[in-house]
Short mmCIF file of C-alpha atoms in Angstrom, two decimals:
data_model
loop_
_atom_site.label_atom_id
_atom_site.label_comp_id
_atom_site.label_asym_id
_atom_site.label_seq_id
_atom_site.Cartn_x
_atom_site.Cartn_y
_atom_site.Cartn_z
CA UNK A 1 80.32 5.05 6.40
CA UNK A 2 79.08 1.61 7.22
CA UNK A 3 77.98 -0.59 4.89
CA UNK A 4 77.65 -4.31 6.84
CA UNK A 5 74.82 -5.76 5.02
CA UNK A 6 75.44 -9.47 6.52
CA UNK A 7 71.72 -9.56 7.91
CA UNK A 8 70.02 -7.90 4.90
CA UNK A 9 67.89 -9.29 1.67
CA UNK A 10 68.20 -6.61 -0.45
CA UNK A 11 66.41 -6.99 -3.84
CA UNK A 12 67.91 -4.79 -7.21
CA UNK A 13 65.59 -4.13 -9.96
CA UNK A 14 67.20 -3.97 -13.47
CA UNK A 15 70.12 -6.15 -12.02
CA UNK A 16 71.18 -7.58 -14.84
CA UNK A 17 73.12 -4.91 -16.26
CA UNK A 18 74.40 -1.76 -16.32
CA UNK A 19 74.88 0.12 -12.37
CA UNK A 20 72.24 -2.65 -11.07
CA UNK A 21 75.08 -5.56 -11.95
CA UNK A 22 77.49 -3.40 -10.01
CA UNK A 23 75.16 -2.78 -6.92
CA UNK A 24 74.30 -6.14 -6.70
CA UNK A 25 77.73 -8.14 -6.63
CA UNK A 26 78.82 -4.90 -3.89
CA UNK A 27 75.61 -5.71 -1.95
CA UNK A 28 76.85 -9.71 -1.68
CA UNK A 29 80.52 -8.57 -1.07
CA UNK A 30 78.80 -6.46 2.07
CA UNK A 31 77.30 -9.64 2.88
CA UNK A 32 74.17 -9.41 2.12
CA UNK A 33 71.32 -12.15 0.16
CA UNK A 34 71.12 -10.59 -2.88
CA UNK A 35 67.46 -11.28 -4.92
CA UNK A 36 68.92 -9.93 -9.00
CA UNK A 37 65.51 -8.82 -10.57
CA UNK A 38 65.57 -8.21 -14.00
CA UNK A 39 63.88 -9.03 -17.61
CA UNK A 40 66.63 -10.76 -18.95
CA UNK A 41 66.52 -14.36 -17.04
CA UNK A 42 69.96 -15.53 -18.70
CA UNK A 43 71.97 -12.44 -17.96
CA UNK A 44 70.64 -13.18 -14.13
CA UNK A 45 71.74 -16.69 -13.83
CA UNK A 46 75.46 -15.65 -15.10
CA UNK A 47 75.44 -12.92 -12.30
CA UNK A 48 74.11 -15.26 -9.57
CA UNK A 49 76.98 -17.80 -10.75
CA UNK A 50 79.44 -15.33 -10.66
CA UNK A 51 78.43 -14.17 -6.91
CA UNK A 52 78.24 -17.50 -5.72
CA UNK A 53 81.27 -18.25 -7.20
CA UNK A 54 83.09 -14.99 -5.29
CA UNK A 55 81.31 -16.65 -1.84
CA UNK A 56 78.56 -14.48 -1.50
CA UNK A 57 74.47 -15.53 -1.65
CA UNK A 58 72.12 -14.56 -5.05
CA UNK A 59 68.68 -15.37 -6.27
CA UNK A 60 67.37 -14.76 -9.67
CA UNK A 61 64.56 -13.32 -10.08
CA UNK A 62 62.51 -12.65 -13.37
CA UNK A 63 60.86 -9.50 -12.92
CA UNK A 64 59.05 -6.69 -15.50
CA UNK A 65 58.28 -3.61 -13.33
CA UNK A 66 56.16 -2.34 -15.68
CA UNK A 67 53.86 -5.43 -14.89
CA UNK A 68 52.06 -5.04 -10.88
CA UNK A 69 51.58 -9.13 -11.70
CA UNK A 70 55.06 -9.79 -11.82
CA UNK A 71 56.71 -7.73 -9.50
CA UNK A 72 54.49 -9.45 -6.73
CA UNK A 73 55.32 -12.52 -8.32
CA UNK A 74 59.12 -11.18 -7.93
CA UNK A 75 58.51 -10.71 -4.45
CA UNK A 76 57.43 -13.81 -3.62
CA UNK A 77 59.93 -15.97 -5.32
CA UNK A 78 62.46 -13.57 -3.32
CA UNK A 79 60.66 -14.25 0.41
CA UNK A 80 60.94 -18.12 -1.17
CA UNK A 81 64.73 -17.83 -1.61
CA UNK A 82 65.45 -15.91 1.47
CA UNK A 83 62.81 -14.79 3.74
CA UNK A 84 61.11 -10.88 4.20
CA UNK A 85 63.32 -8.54 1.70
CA UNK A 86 64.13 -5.57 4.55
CA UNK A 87 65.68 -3.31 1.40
CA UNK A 88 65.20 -2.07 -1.83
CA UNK A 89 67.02 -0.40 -4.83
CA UNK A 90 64.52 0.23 -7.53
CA UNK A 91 67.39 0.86 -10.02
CA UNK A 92 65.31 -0.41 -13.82
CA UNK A 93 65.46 2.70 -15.89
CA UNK A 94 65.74 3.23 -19.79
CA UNK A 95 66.52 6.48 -21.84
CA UNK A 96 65.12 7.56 -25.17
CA UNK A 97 67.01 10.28 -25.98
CA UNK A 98 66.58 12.97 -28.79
CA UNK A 99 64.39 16.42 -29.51
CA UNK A 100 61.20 16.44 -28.05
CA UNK A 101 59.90 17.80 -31.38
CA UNK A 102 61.08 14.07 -32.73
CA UNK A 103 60.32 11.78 -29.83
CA UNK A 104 57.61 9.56 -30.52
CA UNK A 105 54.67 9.34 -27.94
CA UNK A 106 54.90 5.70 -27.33
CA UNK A 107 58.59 6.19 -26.51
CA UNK A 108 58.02 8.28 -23.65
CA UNK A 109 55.10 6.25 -22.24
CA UNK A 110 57.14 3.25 -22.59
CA UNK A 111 60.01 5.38 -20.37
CA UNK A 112 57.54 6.89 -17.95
CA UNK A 113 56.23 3.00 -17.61
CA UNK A 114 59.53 1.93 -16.21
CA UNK A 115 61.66 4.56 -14.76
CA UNK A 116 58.28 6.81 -13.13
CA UNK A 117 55.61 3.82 -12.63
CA UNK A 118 57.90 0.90 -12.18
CA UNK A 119 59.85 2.87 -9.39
CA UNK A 120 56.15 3.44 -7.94
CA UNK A 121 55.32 0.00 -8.08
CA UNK A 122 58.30 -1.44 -7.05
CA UNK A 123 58.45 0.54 -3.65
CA UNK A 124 54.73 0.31 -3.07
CA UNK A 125 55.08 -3.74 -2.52
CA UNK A 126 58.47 -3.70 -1.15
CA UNK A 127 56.70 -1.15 1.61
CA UNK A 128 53.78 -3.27 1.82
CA UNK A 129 55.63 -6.37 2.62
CA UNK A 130 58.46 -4.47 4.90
CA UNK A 131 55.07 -3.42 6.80
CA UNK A 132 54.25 -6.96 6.76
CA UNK A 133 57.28 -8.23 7.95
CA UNK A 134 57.48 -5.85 11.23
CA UNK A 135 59.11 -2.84 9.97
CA UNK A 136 56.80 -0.22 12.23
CA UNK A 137 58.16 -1.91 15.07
CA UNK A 138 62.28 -2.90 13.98
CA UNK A 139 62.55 -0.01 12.13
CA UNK A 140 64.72 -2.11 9.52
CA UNK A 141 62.92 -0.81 6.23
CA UNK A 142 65.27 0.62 3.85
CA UNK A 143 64.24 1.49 0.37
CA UNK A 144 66.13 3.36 -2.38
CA UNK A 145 65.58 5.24 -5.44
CA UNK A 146 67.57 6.20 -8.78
CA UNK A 147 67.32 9.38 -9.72
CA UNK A 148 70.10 11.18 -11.78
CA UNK A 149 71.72 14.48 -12.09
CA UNK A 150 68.78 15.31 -14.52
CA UNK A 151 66.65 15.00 -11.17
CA UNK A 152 67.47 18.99 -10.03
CA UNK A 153 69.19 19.77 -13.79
CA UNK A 154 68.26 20.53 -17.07
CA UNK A 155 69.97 17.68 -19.41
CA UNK A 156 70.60 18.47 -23.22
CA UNK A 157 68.02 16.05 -25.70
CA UNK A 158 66.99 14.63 -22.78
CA UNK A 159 63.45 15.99 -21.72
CA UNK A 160 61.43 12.81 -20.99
CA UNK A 161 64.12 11.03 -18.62
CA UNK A 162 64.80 14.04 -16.57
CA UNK A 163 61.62 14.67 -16.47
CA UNK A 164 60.85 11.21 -15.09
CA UNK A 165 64.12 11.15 -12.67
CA UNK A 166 62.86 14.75 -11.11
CA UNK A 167 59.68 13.13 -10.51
CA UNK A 168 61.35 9.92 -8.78
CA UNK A 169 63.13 12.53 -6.24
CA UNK A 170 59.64 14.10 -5.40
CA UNK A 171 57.93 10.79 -5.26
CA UNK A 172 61.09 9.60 -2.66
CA UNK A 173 60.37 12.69 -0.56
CA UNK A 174 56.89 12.26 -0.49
CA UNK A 175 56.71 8.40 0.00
CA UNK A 176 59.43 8.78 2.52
CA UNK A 177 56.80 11.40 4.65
CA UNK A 178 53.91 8.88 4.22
CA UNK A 179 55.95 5.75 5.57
CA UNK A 180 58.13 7.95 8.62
CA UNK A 181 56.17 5.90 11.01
CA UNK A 182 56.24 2.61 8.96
CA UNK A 183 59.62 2.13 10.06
CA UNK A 184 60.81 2.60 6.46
CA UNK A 185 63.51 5.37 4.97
CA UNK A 186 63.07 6.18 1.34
CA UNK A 187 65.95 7.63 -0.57
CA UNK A 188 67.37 8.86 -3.73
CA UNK A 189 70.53 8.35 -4.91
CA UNK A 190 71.10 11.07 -7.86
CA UNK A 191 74.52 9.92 -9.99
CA UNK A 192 76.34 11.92 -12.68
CA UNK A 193 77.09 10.48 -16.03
CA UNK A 194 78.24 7.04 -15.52
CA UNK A 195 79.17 4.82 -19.05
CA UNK A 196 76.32 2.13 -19.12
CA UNK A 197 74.70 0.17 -21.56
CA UNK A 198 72.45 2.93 -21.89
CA UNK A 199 74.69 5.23 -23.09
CA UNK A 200 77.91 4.63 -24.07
CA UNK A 201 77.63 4.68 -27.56
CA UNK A 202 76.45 8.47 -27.50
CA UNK A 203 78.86 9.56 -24.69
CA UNK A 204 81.94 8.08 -27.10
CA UNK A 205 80.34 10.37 -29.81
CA UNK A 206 81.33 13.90 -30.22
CA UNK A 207 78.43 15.56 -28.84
CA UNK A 208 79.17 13.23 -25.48
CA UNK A 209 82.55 13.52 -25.80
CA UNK A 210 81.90 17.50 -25.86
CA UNK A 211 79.93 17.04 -22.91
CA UNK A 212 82.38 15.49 -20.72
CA UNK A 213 84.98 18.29 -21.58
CA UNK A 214 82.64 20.97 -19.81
CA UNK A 215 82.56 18.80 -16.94
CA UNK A 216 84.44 20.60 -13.66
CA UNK A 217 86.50 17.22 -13.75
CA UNK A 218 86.29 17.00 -17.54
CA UNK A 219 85.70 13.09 -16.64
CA UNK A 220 82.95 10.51 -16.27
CA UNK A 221 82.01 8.88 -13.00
CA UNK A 222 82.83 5.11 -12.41
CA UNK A 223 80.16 2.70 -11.38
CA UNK A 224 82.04 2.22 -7.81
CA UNK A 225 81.72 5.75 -7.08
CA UNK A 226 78.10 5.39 -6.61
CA UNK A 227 78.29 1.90 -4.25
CA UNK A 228 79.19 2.80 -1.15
CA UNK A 229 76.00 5.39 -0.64
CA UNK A 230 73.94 3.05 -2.07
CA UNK A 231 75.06 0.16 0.05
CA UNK A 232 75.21 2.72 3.63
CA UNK A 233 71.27 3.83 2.58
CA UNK A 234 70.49 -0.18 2.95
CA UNK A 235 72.28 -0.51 5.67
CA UNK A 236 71.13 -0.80 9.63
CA UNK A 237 73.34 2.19 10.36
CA UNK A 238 71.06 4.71 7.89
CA UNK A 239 68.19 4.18 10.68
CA UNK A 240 68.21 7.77 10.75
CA UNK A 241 68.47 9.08 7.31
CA UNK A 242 65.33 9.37 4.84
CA UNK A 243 63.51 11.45 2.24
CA UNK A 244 67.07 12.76 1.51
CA UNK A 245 68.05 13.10 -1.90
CA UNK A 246 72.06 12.71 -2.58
CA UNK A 247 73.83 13.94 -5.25
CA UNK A 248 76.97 11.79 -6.54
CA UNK A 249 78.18 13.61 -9.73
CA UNK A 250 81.95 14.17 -9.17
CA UNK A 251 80.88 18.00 -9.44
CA UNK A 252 79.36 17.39 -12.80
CA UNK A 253 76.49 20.00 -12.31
CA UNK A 254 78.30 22.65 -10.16
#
């Protein structure tokens, strides 16, 4: 599996933590310019430090994909730091877990804002400017989605982000069929359980800890597992690979 990304821009949304931290410094190792976008400005600058500081290249970009304003406004600042972005991982995603009898309605509209419409957003500019850029003709358009396990499976307490990730895989699929003949591949990349800031606190609880004992594997997934798919689906030699949907869950949901 190749995974040269030397003559790549590849902007990560929700970079400055969690699996977007860990895509982003394997992206510059790959070679690649790396644009972090993110929220949290400070948490960006201390990643784009500490890839510059391994050698590789890094922008830092504030960006809230729940706002159309700033993601263009991400966009640009990322063609001002390093020309046309050619791919895409549209990784920001929250959780609100809990019984759907108890989740408050404002807590899943604030989750479908980021993880269903953000991912929307996000790949609708990156497409328009890939389009922009050339992409019908070079063919170098590479844009990838986070799903989850929860994408094709049922997950315990956690109706409103499957939910949400099972609509990301359709909306890959689909978006992948409108842009075939953009020159752009749209993917999803569906991980297991992987300990993030998101969860960790619950999966070193019983009930998690419970969970992980059913598991084929009766382990979690680390962050690296997920890297080199992610870093192959932005890469030149995935020219032939799109509306796929891959599952990465160490046999999780067999």
């Amino acid at each position: 599996m190749q995974n040269d990304l030397s003559n790549r821009t590849i902007l990560i949304t929700g970079a400055s933590s969690g699996l977007g931290s860990h895509f982003a410094r394997a992206a510059a190792k790959a070679g690649g310019r790396v644009v972090l976008a993110a929220r949290r400005a400070d948490r960006l600058e201390a990643l784009k430090s500490e890839i510059e500081a391994a050698g590789g290249q890094a922008a830092a970009v504030t960006m809230d994909v729940t706002d159309e304003a700033s993601i263009i406004a991400g966009f640009d600042a990322a063609e001002g730091a390093f020309g046309p972005v050619d791919s895409v991982i549209a990784n920001a995603g929250m959780n609100s877990p809990g019984s759907a009898l108890g989740l408050p309605t404002e807590d899943f509209d604030a989750l479908m804002q980021i993880n269903l419409r953000g991912v929307f957003l996000t790949a609708r500019e990156a497409a328009k400017r890939m389009i922009a850029a050339g992409s019908p003709t070079r063919e170098h358009g590479r844009i990838v989605l986070l799903g989850s396990i929860g994408s094709h499976r049922v997950l315990p307490r956690l109706t409103a982000y499957a939910t949400s990730k099972a609509a990301v895989l359709m909306m890959s699929k689909s978006l992948a069929l409108e842009w075939a003949n953009k020159g752009i591949n749209v993917n999803t990349i569906m991980p297991g359980y992987v300990a993030t800031e998101l969860n960790e606190e619950w999966l070193n609880s019983p009930a998690g800890q419970e969970l992980v004992s059913g598991f084929p594997r009766k382990r979690l997934m680390a962050a690296s597992d997920i890297e080199p798919i992610a870093l192959y689906l932005c890469s030149d030699a995935s020219r032939a690979i799109t509306g796929g949907g891959f599952e990465l869950d160490d046999g999780q949901s067999i």
